[in-house]
Amino acid sequence: MTSAPSSSTIAAIATGPAAGGVGVIRISGPAALEAARRVVPGLPLFPAPRHAYLASIAGLDDGLVIHFPAPNSYTGEEVVELMPHGSPKLLSMVLQRLCEHPALRLAEPGEFTRRAFVNGRIDLARAEAVADLVAAQSEAGVRSAAAQLAGALSQRIDAAKSRLVPLHADLEACLDFPDEAEGADALVAARLDAVLEDLEALAAQGAVGALARRGAHVVLYGPVNAGKSTLFNALLGTRRALVDPEPGTTRDVLEAIIELQGLQVTLVDTAGLRAGAGRVEALGIEKTREALRGADLALLVVPPDATDLGAWRSEASGEVLVIAAKSDLGRRSEGFPVSAANGQGLSDLKAELARRLGAGKAEAVALASERHRDALRRATEALQRARAALDASTLEVVAGETAVALDALDEITGQDARTELLDAIFQRFCIGK
Ligand SMILES: Nc1nc2c(ncn2[C@@H]2O[C@H](COP(=O)(O)OP(=O)(O)O)[C@@H](O)[C@H]2O)c(=O)[nH]1
Ligand SMILES: [Mg+2]
């Protein structure tokens, strides 16, 4: 169980390690107010809830001090936040003084958010979104994590559960009173199908959302001298990769990050694939194949005279977009025409990449973690087995599989989450969150 109240009081610097205008020290737990008063003697005995008091902090600086009484605080406990100037040294001196209070200790990474979860302020999917939001590197990443924090994923899971719970109850009732179960099968099938449809839609949307969250890998590959590195540079807008008429110029894998319509895209330039390459180039070719395995989208860059694209396509395991490069030298019937030399087709290509990668769909519910995807997959599979059992087996099996699906969905929002799982999740956080 997760609801054991913790009696310790914790404190940490909640703001980043760099200097800033304002810094925040957060204190949470039963002794929060008492501990805060040690460094803020000017704080009233009964501070007004959520009122910003300007007071001397540790005799070093004046800053705002706010008391958030339990349970209406981030953690659900007594919380006090101190906001002096954002000097890392000043903040650590204040924190040190606070920690002289015997009931207070330093917070562990993610401990504030973990307490918010344990105290029922937020469910697990939303708690996990806090870490993603703090770490987000792109606009799409921020929007996606913020949507999850606001409950977008939790609502979808709760909606599925709210249909499965009564279905499960009805199935159990049929088992207890078989006489009244006559004709129940047809309805059960429709109800199972409806939830399955929901979960399958969530999985499809979740993949797009996950890309928004973590960013996409786009790998340029193809024959030597096709113009991969030139295109890579053109997409970046800088001359990052070496370009030369000599075949085999690129031997290593080069990566650079661009943002397409808010989506973070890691562009990967690779060594051209060819037989009979020298030793170092062959190592590069091996790296090309490795990069292709990790690609969300592979761009097969080919010159106007390239033939037999089938063999090239099969080098990539996932989605492939053919780029008809050097379109200024001649057009080919197949592929997206681009000339990195004169810039033709470049902005169309960027728009096409954004479209294929689902940019602009950051609000799509994200199945950001492997944990979420795995739990959803298990729930879906259990319901598929329940559906099959309806025709081929007994209602006991249908009810049993429905219960398995419910348990899997519960894992996402964290009902009955085990301590080891919580440890693993909250270790990803930084201190003060
Ligand atoms: N005319 C023309 N030449 C290009 C274009 N892109 C690349 N090249 C030339 O093709 C040669 C090979 O280019 P590079 O980018 O190094 O090819 P890579 O081996 O596929 O990386 C270089 O001499 C480039 O200047 C293009 O769009 N038009
Ligand atoms: Mg190259």
Coordinates of C-alpha atoms and ligand atoms in Angstrom, one line a residue:
M1 CA 0.0 0.0 0.0
T2 CA 1.1 3.5 -0.6
S3 CA -0.9 5.5 1.9
A4 CA 1.3 5.3 5.0
P5 CA 1.6 8.9 6.2
S6 CA 5.2 10.0 6.5
S7 CA 6.1 11.9 9.6
S8 CA 9.4 13.4 8.6
T9 CA 9.8 16.9 7.4
I10 CA 11.9 17.5 4.3
A11 CA 13.5 20.5 2.7
A12 CA 15.3 21.2 -0.5
I13 CA 16.2 24.0 -3.0
A14 CA 13.4 23.7 -5.6
T15 CA 15.0 26.0 -8.2
G16 CA 17.8 25.1 -10.5
P17 CA 21.5 25.2 -9.6
A18 CA 22.2 28.4 -11.6
A19 CA 22.0 32.0 -10.3
G20 CA 18.6 33.6 -10.9
G21 CA 16.5 36.5 -9.8
V22 CA 14.6 34.4 -7.2
G23 CA 15.3 31.1 -5.6
V24 CA 12.9 28.8 -3.8
I25 CA 13.4 26.6 -0.8
R26 CA 10.5 24.2 -0.2
I27 CA 9.8 22.6 3.2
S28 CA 7.1 19.9 3.6
G29 CA 5.9 18.0 6.6
P30 CA 4.4 18.5 10.1
A31 CA 7.3 20.6 11.3
A32 CA 7.5 22.8 8.3
L33 CA 6.2 26.0 9.9
E34 CA 8.3 25.5 13.1
A35 CA 11.4 24.9 11.1
A36 CA 10.7 27.9 8.8
R37 CA 10.3 30.1 11.8
R38 CA 13.9 29.4 12.9
V39 CA 15.2 31.2 9.8
V40 CA 12.2 33.6 9.5
P41 CA 11.6 34.9 13.0
G42 CA 9.4 37.6 11.7
L43 CA 6.8 35.1 10.5
P44 CA 3.5 35.5 12.4
L45 CA 2.5 32.7 14.8
F46 CA -0.6 31.9 12.6
P47 CA 0.3 33.0 9.1
A48 CA -2.6 33.6 6.7
P49 CA -2.8 30.6 4.3
R50 CA -1.0 31.2 1.0
H51 CA -0.3 34.8 1.9
A52 CA 3.1 36.2 0.7
Y53 CA 4.9 37.8 3.7
L54 CA 8.0 39.9 3.0
A55 CA 10.4 39.0 5.8
S56 CA 14.1 38.7 6.6
I57 CA 15.4 35.2 5.8
A58 CA 18.2 33.9 8.0
G59 CA 19.2 37.5 8.6
L60 CA 20.9 37.4 5.2
D61 CA 18.3 38.6 2.7
D62 CA 14.7 39.8 2.5
G63 CA 12.3 37.6 0.5
L64 CA 8.8 36.2 0.3
V65 CA 7.6 33.5 2.6
I66 CA 4.4 31.6 2.0
H67 CA 2.6 29.0 4.1
F68 CA 0.4 26.4 2.4
P69 CA -1.5 24.6 5.1
A70 CA -2.3 20.9 4.7
P71 CA -4.0 19.5 2.8
N72 CA -4.2 22.2 0.2
S73 CA -0.5 22.2 -0.7
Y74 CA 1.6 20.6 -3.4
T75 CA 2.4 17.6 -1.2
G76 CA -0.9 17.6 0.7
E77 CA 1.2 18.3 3.9
E78 CA 2.2 21.4 5.7
V79 CA 4.3 23.3 3.2
V80 CA 6.4 26.5 3.6
E81 CA 8.2 28.1 0.7
L82 CA 11.0 30.6 1.2
M83 CA 12.0 32.9 -1.7
P84 CA 15.1 34.9 -1.3
H85 CA 17.3 36.0 -4.2
G86 CA 18.4 33.2 -6.4
S87 CA 22.0 32.9 -5.3
P88 CA 23.0 29.2 -5.1
K89 CA 25.3 29.9 -2.3
L90 CA 22.8 31.9 -0.3
L91 CA 20.2 29.2 -0.8
S92 CA 22.5 26.5 0.4
M93 CA 23.3 28.6 3.5
V94 CA 19.6 29.0 4.3
L95 CA 19.0 25.3 3.7
Q96 CA 21.9 24.4 6.1
R97 CA 20.4 26.6 8.8
L98 CA 17.0 25.0 8.3
C99 CA 18.5 21.5 8.6
E100 CA 19.8 22.4 12.1
H101 CA 16.2 21.7 13.2
P102 CA 16.1 18.2 14.5
A103 CA 12.9 17.2 12.8
L104 CA 14.1 18.3 9.4
R105 CA 16.2 16.4 6.8
L106 CA 17.1 17.0 3.1
A107 CA 14.6 15.7 0.6
E108 CA 15.5 12.9 -1.7
P109 CA 15.0 13.3 -5.5
G110 CA 11.3 13.4 -6.4
E111 CA 10.3 13.2 -2.7
F112 CA 7.9 16.1 -2.8
T113 CA 6.0 14.7 -5.8
R114 CA 6.1 11.3 -4.3
R115 CA 4.4 12.6 -1.2
A116 CA 1.8 14.4 -3.4
F117 CA 1.1 10.9 -4.9
V118 CA 1.1 9.1 -1.6
N119 CA -1.3 11.7 -0.2
G120 CA -3.7 11.3 -3.1
R121 CA -3.0 14.8 -4.5
I122 CA -2.2 13.4 -8.0
D123 CA -2.1 9.9 -9.5
L124 CA 1.0 8.1 -10.7
A125 CA 0.6 9.1 -14.4
R126 CA 0.4 12.7 -13.4
A127 CA 3.3 12.5 -11.0
E128 CA 5.5 11.0 -13.7
A129 CA 4.5 13.9 -16.0
V130 CA 6.2 16.4 -13.5
A131 CA 9.6 14.8 -14.2
D132 CA 9.0 15.0 -18.0
L133 CA 7.8 18.6 -17.8
V134 CA 10.8 19.7 -15.8
A135 CA 13.1 17.9 -18.3
A136 CA 11.3 18.9 -21.5
Q137 CA 13.6 20.2 -24.2
S138 CA 11.1 21.2 -26.9
E139 CA 7.8 23.0 -27.2
A140 CA 6.1 19.8 -28.1
G141 CA 7.7 18.1 -25.1
V142 CA 6.4 20.8 -22.7
R143 CA 2.9 20.7 -24.2
S144 CA 2.7 16.9 -24.0
A145 CA 4.0 16.6 -20.5
A146 CA 1.7 19.5 -19.3
A147 CA -1.3 17.7 -20.8
Q148 CA -0.4 14.5 -19.0
L149 CA 0.1 16.5 -15.7
A150 CA -3.3 18.0 -16.3
G151 CA -4.7 14.5 -16.4
A152 CA -5.1 13.8 -20.1
L153 CA -3.8 10.2 -19.9
S154 CA -5.4 9.5 -16.5
Q155 CA -8.8 10.5 -17.8
R156 CA -8.6 8.1 -20.8
I157 CA -7.6 5.3 -18.4
D158 CA -10.3 6.2 -15.9
A159 CA -12.9 6.3 -18.7
A160 CA -11.9 2.7 -19.8
K161 CA -12.0 1.5 -16.2
S162 CA -15.4 3.1 -15.6
R163 CA -16.7 0.8 -18.4
L164 CA -14.8 -2.3 -17.4
V165 CA -15.7 -2.2 -13.7
P166 CA -19.5 -2.5 -14.1
L167 CA -18.9 -5.1 -16.9
H168 CA -16.8 -7.1 -14.5
A169 CA -19.4 -6.8 -11.8
D170 CA -22.1 -8.0 -14.3
L171 CA -20.0 -11.0 -15.3
E172 CA -19.5 -12.0 -11.7
A173 CA -23.3 -11.7 -11.2
C174 CA -23.9 -14.0 -14.2
L175 CA -21.6 -16.5 -12.6
D176 CA -23.4 -16.3 -9.2
F177 CA -26.8 -16.4 -10.8
P178 CA -26.5 -18.5 -14.0
D179 CA -30.3 -18.6 -14.5
E180 CA -30.4 -14.9 -15.2
A181 CA -27.4 -14.9 -17.5
E182 CA -29.4 -16.0 -20.5
G183 CA -28.6 -13.8 -23.5
A184 CA -26.0 -11.8 -21.7
D185 CA -23.2 -12.8 -24.1
A186 CA -24.3 -10.5 -27.0
L187 CA -24.2 -7.4 -24.7
V188 CA -20.9 -8.5 -23.2
A189 CA -19.4 -8.7 -26.7
A190 CA -20.4 -5.2 -27.6
R191 CA -19.2 -3.8 -24.3
L192 CA -15.8 -5.5 -24.6
D193 CA -15.5 -4.3 -28.2
A194 CA -16.2 -0.7 -27.1
V195 CA -13.4 -0.7 -24.5
L196 CA -11.0 -2.5 -26.9
E197 CA -11.6 0.1 -29.5
D198 CA -10.8 2.8 -26.9
L199 CA -7.6 1.2 -25.8
E200 CA -6.5 0.6 -29.4
A201 CA -7.1 4.2 -30.3
L202 CA -5.2 5.3 -27.2
A203 CA -2.2 3.1 -28.2
A204 CA -2.1 4.6 -31.7
Q205 CA -2.4 8.2 -30.5
G206 CA 0.0 7.4 -27.7
A207 CA 2.8 6.6 -30.1
V208 CA 2.5 10.0 -31.7
G209 CA 2.4 11.7 -28.3
A210 CA 5.4 9.8 -27.2
L211 CA 7.4 11.0 -30.2
A212 CA 6.4 14.6 -29.3
R213 CA 7.6 14.0 -25.8
R214 CA 11.0 12.4 -26.5
G215 CA 11.7 13.9 -29.9
A216 CA 12.2 12.0 -33.2
H217 CA 15.3 10.5 -34.8
V218 CA 15.5 11.1 -38.5
V219 CA 18.3 9.3 -40.3
L220 CA 19.7 10.2 -43.7
Y221 CA 21.1 7.2 -45.6
G222 CA 21.7 6.0 -49.1
P223 CA 24.4 5.6 -51.7
V224 CA 27.7 7.4 -51.4
N225 CA 27.8 10.9 -53.0
A226 CA 24.0 11.1 -53.1
G227 CA 24.1 14.5 -51.4
K228 CA 23.2 13.3 -47.8
S229 CA 25.6 15.6 -46.0
T230 CA 24.7 18.5 -48.2
L231 CA 21.1 18.0 -47.3
F232 CA 21.9 17.5 -43.7
N233 CA 23.7 20.9 -43.7
A234 CA 20.8 22.5 -45.5
L235 CA 18.3 21.3 -43.0
L236 CA 20.4 22.5 -40.2
G237 CA 21.2 25.8 -41.8
T238 CA 24.9 25.4 -41.0
R239 CA 27.9 23.6 -42.5
R240 CA 28.2 20.9 -40.0
A241 CA 29.1 18.0 -42.1
L242 CA 32.0 17.8 -44.6
V243 CA 30.9 17.7 -48.2
D244 CA 33.1 16.6 -51.1
P245 CA 32.8 15.0 -54.6
E246 CA 35.0 12.2 -53.3
P247 CA 32.9 9.2 -52.5
G248 CA 33.1 8.0 -48.9
T249 CA 33.7 11.4 -47.3
T250 CA 31.4 10.8 -44.4
R251 CA 32.7 7.9 -42.3
D252 CA 31.2 8.6 -38.9
V253 CA 27.6 9.2 -37.8
L254 CA 26.9 12.9 -37.2
E255 CA 23.9 14.1 -35.1
A256 CA 22.4 17.5 -34.8
I257 CA 19.1 18.8 -33.3
I258 CA 16.6 20.9 -35.1
E259 CA 13.0 21.9 -34.1
L260 CA 10.3 21.4 -36.7
Q261 CA 7.0 23.0 -35.7
G262 CA 7.8 22.7 -32.1
L263 CA 8.9 19.0 -32.4
Q264 CA 12.5 18.2 -31.5
V265 CA 14.2 16.3 -34.3
T266 CA 17.6 14.7 -34.1
L267 CA 18.9 14.6 -37.6
V268 CA 21.5 11.9 -38.3
D269 CA 23.9 12.0 -41.2
T270 CA 25.6 8.7 -42.0
A271 CA 28.2 7.1 -44.2
G272 CA 27.0 6.1 -47.6
L273 CA 26.4 2.4 -48.0
R274 CA 28.6 0.7 -50.6
A275 CA 30.4 -2.5 -51.1
G276 CA 34.2 -2.6 -51.2
A277 CA 34.7 0.2 -48.7
G278 CA 38.0 0.4 -46.8
R279 CA 38.3 -0.6 -43.2
V280 CA 37.4 2.7 -41.5
E281 CA 34.6 3.4 -44.0
A282 CA 33.2 -0.1 -43.3
L283 CA 33.1 0.7 -39.6
G284 CA 31.1 3.8 -40.6
I285 CA 28.7 1.6 -42.6
E286 CA 28.1 -0.6 -39.6
K287 CA 27.2 2.5 -37.6
T288 CA 24.8 3.6 -40.4
R289 CA 22.9 0.3 -40.0
E290 CA 22.8 0.8 -36.2
A291 CA 21.4 4.3 -36.7
L292 CA 18.8 3.0 -39.1
R293 CA 17.6 0.6 -36.4
G294 CA 16.9 3.5 -34.0
A295 CA 15.2 5.7 -36.6
D296 CA 11.7 6.9 -36.3
L297 CA 11.9 7.9 -40.0
A298 CA 14.6 7.1 -42.5
L299 CA 15.3 9.4 -45.4
L300 CA 16.6 7.4 -48.4
V301 CA 18.6 10.1 -50.3
V302 CA 19.2 9.1 -53.9
P303 CA 20.7 11.0 -56.9
P304 CA 18.7 11.4 -60.1
D305 CA 20.3 8.3 -61.8
A306 CA 19.8 5.8 -59.0
T307 CA 18.1 2.5 -59.8
D308 CA 16.7 -0.4 -57.9
L309 CA 15.5 1.4 -54.8
G310 CA 13.9 -1.8 -53.5
A311 CA 17.2 -3.1 -52.1
W312 CA 17.9 0.3 -50.6
R313 CA 14.5 0.5 -48.9
S314 CA 15.0 -2.8 -47.2
E315 CA 18.0 -1.5 -45.4
A316 CA 15.6 0.3 -43.1
S317 CA 13.2 -1.5 -40.9
G318 CA 10.7 1.2 -40.3
E319 CA 9.1 4.0 -42.4
V320 CA 11.2 5.3 -45.3
L321 CA 10.8 8.5 -47.3
V322 CA 12.7 8.6 -50.6
I323 CA 14.4 11.9 -51.3
A324 CA 15.1 12.6 -55.0
A325 CA 18.3 14.7 -54.3
K326 CA 20.1 17.0 -56.6
S327 CA 16.8 17.8 -58.4
D328 CA 18.6 20.7 -60.1
L329 CA 20.5 18.1 -62.1
G330 CA 17.5 16.1 -63.2
R331 CA 14.2 14.8 -61.9
R332 CA 13.3 11.2 -61.1
S333 CA 9.7 10.0 -61.1
E334 CA 9.9 8.6 -57.6
G335 CA 10.7 10.5 -54.4
F336 CA 10.5 13.9 -52.8
P337 CA 12.4 16.3 -55.1
V338 CA 15.0 18.5 -53.3
S339 CA 18.0 20.5 -54.4
A340 CA 20.2 21.3 -51.5
A341 CA 22.3 23.3 -53.9
N342 CA 19.6 25.9 -54.8
G343 CA 17.2 25.3 -51.9
Q344 CA 14.4 24.1 -54.0
G345 CA 11.9 21.8 -52.2
L346 CA 13.7 22.3 -48.8
S347 CA 10.8 24.0 -47.0
D348 CA 8.3 21.5 -48.5
L349 CA 10.5 18.7 -47.2
K350 CA 10.5 20.2 -43.7
A351 CA 6.7 20.4 -43.7
E352 CA 6.5 16.8 -44.9
L353 CA 8.8 15.7 -42.1
A354 CA 6.8 17.5 -39.6
R355 CA 3.6 16.0 -40.9
R356 CA 4.9 12.4 -40.9
L357 CA 6.3 12.8 -37.4
G358 CA 3.0 14.1 -36.1
A359 CA 4.4 17.5 -35.2
G360 CA 1.6 19.9 -33.9
K361 CA -0.1 16.9 -32.2
A362 CA 1.7 17.5 -28.9
E363 CA -1.7 17.4 -27.1
A364 CA -2.2 13.8 -28.3
V365 CA -2.2 11.7 -25.1
A366 CA 1.3 10.3 -24.8
L367 CA 2.3 6.9 -23.8
A368 CA 5.6 8.3 -22.8
S369 CA 7.1 5.5 -20.8
E370 CA 7.7 1.9 -21.6
R371 CA 5.8 1.2 -18.4
H372 CA 2.6 2.8 -19.8
R373 CA 2.9 1.1 -23.2
D374 CA 3.5 -2.3 -21.5
A375 CA 0.5 -2.0 -19.2
L376 CA -1.8 -0.9 -22.0
R377 CA -0.6 -3.7 -24.2
R378 CA -1.3 -6.2 -21.4
A379 CA -4.8 -4.8 -20.8
T380 CA -5.6 -4.9 -24.5
E381 CA -4.4 -8.5 -24.8
A382 CA -6.4 -9.6 -21.8
L383 CA -9.5 -8.1 -23.4
Q384 CA -8.8 -9.8 -26.7
R385 CA -8.6 -13.1 -24.8
A386 CA -11.8 -12.3 -23.0
R387 CA -13.4 -11.6 -26.4
A388 CA -12.2 -14.9 -27.8
A389 CA -13.3 -16.7 -24.7
L390 CA -16.8 -15.4 -25.1
D391 CA -17.2 -17.6 -28.2
A392 CA -15.0 -20.5 -27.2
S393 CA -14.9 -20.8 -23.5
T394 CA -16.7 -20.1 -20.3
L395 CA -17.9 -16.8 -18.6
E396 CA -15.4 -17.6 -15.8
V397 CA -12.6 -17.1 -18.3
V398 CA -14.2 -13.9 -19.6
A399 CA -14.6 -12.5 -16.1
G400 CA -11.0 -13.5 -15.2
E401 CA -9.5 -11.8 -18.2
T402 CA -11.5 -8.7 -17.6
A403 CA -10.1 -8.5 -14.1
V404 CA -6.5 -8.9 -15.5
A405 CA -7.2 -6.0 -17.9
L406 CA -8.4 -3.9 -15.0
D407 CA -5.3 -4.6 -12.9
A408 CA -3.1 -3.6 -15.9
L409 CA -4.9 -0.3 -16.3
D410 CA -4.6 0.3 -12.5
E411 CA -0.8 0.1 -12.9
I412 CA -0.8 3.2 -15.1
T413 CA -2.5 5.5 -12.6
G414 CA -0.8 3.7 -9.7
Q415 CA -3.5 2.2 -7.5
D416 CA -1.6 -0.3 -5.4
A417 CA 1.8 0.6 -6.8
R418 CA 4.6 -1.3 -5.2
T419 CA 7.4 0.4 -3.4
E420 CA 10.1 -0.7 -5.8
L421 CA 8.1 0.7 -8.7
L422 CA 7.7 4.0 -6.9
D423 CA 11.5 4.0 -6.1
A424 CA 12.3 3.5 -9.8
I425 CA 9.9 6.2 -11.0
F426 CA 10.9 8.9 -8.5
Q427 CA 14.6 8.3 -8.9
R428 CA 14.3 10.0 -12.3
F429 CA 13.4 13.3 -10.6
C430 CA 15.8 16.0 -9.5
I431 CA 16.0 17.1 -5.9
G432 CA 13.5 19.7 -4.9
K433 CA 10.7 18.3 -7.2
Ligands
LIG1 N1 24.1 20.0 -58.2 C1 24.0 19.5 -57.0 N2 25.1 19.0 -56.4 C2 25.0 18.5 -55.1 C3 23.7 18.7 -54.4 N3 23.9 18.1 -53.2 C4 25.1 17.7 -53.1 N4 25.8 17.9 -54.3 C5 27.2 17.6 -54.6 O1 27.4 16.2 -54.5 C6 28.6 15.8 -54.0 C7 28.4 14.8 -52.8 O2 27.7 15.5 -51.8 P1 27.7 15.0 -50.3 O3 26.7 15.8 -49.6 O4 29.1 14.9 -49.7 O5 27.1 13.5 -50.5 P2 27.1 12.3 -49.5 O6 28.2 11.4 -49.8 O7 25.8 11.6 -49.8 O8 27.1 12.9 -48.1 C8 29.3 17.1 -53.6 O9 30.2 17.4 -54.6 C9 28.1 18.1 -53.5 O10 28.6 19.4 -53.8 C10 22.6 19.3 -55.1 O11 21.5 19.4 -54.6 N5 22.8 19.7 -56.4
MG2 MG 28.3 12.5 -46.6

